[in-house]
Tab-separated table of C-alpha atoms in Angstrom:
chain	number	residue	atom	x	y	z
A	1	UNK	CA	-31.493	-39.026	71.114
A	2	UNK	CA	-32.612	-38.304	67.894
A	3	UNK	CA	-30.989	-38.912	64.252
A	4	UNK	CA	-29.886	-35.204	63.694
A	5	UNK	CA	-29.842	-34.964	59.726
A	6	UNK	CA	-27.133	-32.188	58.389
A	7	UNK	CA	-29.749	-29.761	57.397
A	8	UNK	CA	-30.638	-32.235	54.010
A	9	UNK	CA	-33.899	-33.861	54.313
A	10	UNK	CA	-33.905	-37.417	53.269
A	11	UNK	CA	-35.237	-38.591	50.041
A	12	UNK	CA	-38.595	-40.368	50.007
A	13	UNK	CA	-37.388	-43.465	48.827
A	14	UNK	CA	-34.927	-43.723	52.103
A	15	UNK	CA	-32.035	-43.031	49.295
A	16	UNK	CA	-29.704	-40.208	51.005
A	17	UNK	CA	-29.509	-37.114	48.702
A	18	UNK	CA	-26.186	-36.565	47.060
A	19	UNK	CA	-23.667	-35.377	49.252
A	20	UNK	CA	-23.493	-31.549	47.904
A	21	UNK	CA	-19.414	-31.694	49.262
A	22	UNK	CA	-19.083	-34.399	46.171
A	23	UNK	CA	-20.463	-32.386	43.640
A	24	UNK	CA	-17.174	-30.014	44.441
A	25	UNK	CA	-14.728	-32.162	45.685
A	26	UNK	CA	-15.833	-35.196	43.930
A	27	UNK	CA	-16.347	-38.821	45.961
A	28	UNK	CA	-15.075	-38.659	49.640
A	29	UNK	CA	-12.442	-41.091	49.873
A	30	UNK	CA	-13.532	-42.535	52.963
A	31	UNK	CA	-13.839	-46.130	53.384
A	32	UNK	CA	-16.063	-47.718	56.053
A	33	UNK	CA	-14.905	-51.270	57.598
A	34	UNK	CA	-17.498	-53.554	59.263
A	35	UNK	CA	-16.537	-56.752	60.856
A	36	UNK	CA	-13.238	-56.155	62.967
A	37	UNK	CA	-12.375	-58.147	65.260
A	38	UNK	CA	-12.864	-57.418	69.080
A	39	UNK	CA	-10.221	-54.907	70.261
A	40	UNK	CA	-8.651	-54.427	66.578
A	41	UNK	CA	-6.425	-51.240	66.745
A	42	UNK	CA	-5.392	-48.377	64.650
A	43	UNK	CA	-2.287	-50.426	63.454
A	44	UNK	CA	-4.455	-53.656	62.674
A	45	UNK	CA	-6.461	-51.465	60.283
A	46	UNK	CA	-3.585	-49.847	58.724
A	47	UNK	CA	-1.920	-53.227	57.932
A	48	UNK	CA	-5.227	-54.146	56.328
A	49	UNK	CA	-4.493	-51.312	54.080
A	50	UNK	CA	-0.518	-52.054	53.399
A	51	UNK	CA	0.735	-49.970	50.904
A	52	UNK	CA	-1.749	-47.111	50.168
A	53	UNK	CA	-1.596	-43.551	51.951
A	54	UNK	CA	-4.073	-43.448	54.523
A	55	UNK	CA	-4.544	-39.770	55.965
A	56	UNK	CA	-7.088	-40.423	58.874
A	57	UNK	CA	-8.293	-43.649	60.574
A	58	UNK	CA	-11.336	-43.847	63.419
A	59	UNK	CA	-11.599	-47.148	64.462
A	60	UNK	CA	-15.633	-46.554	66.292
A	61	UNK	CA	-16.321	-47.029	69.907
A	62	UNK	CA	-17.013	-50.426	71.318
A	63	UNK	CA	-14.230	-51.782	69.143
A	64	UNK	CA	-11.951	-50.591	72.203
A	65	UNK	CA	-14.204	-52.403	74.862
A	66	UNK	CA	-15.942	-49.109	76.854
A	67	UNK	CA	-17.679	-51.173	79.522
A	68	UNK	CA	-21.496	-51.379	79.889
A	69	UNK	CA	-21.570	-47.781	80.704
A	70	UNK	CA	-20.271	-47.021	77.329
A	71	UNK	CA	-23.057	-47.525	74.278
A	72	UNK	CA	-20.512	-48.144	71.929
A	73	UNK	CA	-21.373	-50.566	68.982
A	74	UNK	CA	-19.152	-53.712	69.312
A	75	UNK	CA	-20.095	-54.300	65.382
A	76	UNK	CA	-16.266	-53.537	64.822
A	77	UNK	CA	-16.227	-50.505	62.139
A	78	UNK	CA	-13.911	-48.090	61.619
A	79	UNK	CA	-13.683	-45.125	59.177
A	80	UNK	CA	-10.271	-44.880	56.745
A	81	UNK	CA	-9.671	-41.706	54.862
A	82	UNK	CA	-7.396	-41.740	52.352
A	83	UNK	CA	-5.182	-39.190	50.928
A	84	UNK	CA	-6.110	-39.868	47.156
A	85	UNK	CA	-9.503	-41.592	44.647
A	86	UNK	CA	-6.737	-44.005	43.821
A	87	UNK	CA	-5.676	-45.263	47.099
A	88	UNK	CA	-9.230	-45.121	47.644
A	89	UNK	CA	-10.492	-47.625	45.001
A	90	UNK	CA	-8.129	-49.515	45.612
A	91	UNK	CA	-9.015	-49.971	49.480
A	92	UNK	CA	-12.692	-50.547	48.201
A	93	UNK	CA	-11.147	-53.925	46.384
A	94	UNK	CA	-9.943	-55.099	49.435
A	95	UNK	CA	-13.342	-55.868	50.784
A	96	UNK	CA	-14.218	-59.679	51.875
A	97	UNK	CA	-10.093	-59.118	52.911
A	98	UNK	CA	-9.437	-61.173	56.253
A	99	UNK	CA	-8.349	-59.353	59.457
A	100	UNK	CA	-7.102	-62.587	61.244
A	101	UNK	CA	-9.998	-64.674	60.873
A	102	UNK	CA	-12.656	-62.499	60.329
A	103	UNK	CA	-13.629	-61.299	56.961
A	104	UNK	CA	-13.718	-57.296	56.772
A	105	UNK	CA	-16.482	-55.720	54.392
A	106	UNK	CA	-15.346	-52.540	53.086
A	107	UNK	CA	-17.744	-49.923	51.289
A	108	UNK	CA	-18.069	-46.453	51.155
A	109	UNK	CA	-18.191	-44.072	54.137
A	110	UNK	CA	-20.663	-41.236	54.243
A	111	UNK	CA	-18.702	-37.704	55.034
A	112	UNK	CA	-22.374	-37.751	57.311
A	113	UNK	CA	-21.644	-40.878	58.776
A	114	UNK	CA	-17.636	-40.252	59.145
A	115	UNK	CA	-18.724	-36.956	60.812
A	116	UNK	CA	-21.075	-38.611	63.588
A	117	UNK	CA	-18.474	-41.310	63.933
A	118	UNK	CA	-16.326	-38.421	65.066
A	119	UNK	CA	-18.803	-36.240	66.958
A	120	UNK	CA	-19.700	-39.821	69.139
A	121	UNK	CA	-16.172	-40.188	69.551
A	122	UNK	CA	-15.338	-37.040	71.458
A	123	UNK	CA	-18.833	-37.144	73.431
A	124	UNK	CA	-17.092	-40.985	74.753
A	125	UNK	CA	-13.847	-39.259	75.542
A	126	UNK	CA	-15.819	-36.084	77.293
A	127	UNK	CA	-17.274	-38.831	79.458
A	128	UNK	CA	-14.134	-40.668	79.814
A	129	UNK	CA	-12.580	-37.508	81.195
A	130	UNK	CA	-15.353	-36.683	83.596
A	131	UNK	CA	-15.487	-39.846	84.706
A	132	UNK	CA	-11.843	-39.943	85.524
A	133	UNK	CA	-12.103	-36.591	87.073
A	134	UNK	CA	-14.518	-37.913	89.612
A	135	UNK	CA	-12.907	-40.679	90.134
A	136	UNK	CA	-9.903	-38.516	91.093
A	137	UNK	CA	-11.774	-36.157	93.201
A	138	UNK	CA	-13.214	-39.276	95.052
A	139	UNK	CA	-9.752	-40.828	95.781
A	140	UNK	CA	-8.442	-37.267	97.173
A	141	UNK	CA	-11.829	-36.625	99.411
A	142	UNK	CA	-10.943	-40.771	100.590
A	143	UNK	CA	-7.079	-39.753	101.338
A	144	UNK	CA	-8.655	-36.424	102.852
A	145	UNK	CA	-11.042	-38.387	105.049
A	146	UNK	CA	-8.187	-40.756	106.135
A	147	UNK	CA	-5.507	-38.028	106.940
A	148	UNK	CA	-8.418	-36.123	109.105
A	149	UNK	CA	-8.774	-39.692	110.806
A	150	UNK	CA	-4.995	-40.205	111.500
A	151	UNK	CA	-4.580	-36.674	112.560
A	152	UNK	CA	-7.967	-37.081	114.570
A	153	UNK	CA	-6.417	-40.399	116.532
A	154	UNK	CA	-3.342	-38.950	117.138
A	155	UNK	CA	-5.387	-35.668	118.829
A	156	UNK	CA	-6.925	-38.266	120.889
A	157	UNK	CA	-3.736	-40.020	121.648
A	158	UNK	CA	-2.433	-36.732	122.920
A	159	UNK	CA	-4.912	-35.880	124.593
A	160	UNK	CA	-5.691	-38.913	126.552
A	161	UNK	CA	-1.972	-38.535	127.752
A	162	UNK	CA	-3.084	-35.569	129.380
A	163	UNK	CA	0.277	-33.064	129.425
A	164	UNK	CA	2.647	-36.267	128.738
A	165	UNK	CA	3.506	-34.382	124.896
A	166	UNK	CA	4.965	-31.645	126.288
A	167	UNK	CA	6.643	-33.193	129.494
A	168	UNK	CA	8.403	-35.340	127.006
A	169	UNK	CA	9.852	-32.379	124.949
A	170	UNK	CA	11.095	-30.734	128.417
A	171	UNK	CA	12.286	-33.616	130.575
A	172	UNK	CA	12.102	-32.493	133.923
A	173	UNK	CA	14.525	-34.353	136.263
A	174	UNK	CA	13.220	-36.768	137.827
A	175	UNK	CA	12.847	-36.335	142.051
């Protein structure tokens, strides 16, 4: 779909307008990560950032490897809050860092962009879940279908012995 702008219309020169949050709050300390490496997990990123307090991490879809069914964005980014502007800055000097052998930029997130990240993440999981669900439901209507066709053979079994069932549960002597 769409780009769904937060209710700010974009400047005419493509520059977004000041986050109005800022203005408040002052700078988001949010730093976005571009360049992981395939499959690069929560604890990967918060070695990268040894040492300063990180409050919230979102390591994007398509780092994890969704399948083709997924549209996540195998670019490798991921989203680092921190708890402080200090911790912050300093993150934002660790850019060109390495992350094994890939070099990780690091610049500043966009609450915006943190937001989406976050809104895409629990639309992926939604589907996950769904997905799994069916998946369930189709293994129980496949056991179903098989215990019907056990239960349906041994009908038929029984049946093609005519009586036999019960004359085996009352022998009758034999003469």
């Amino acid at each position: 779909g769409g780009h769904v702008g937060l209710g700010m219309g974009g400047a005419p020169g493509g520059i977004p307008p000041c986050d109005p949050l800022d203005a408040i709050l002052g700078v988001f300390p949010c730093a976005r990560m571009r360049g992981l490496p395939f499959g690069a997990s929560l604890e990967d990123v918060l070695m990268f950032f040894q040492g300063l307090v990180v409050l919230d991490v979102l390591v994007c879809a398509g780092s994890g490897g969704m399948g083709s069914g997924g549209r996540g964005n195998p670019s490798g980014e991921a989203f680092v809050v921190f708890a402080n502007p200090m911790d912050f800055q300093m993150a934002l000097q660790r850019d060109h860092q390495n992350m094994g052998r890939r070099y990780i930029e690091v610049f500043q997130g966009k609450r915006a962009d943190y937001y989406a990240a976050i809104a895409q993440q629990q639309r992926q999981q939604e589907q996950q879940q769904q997905q799994q669900q069916r998946e369930q439901q189709q293994q129980q209507q496949q056991q179903q279908q098989q215990q019907q066709q056990q239960m349906g053979k041994q009908e038929a079994a029984a049946s093609d012995n005519g009586d036999a069932g019960d004359a085996a549960k009352q022998p009758r002597p034999a003469g």
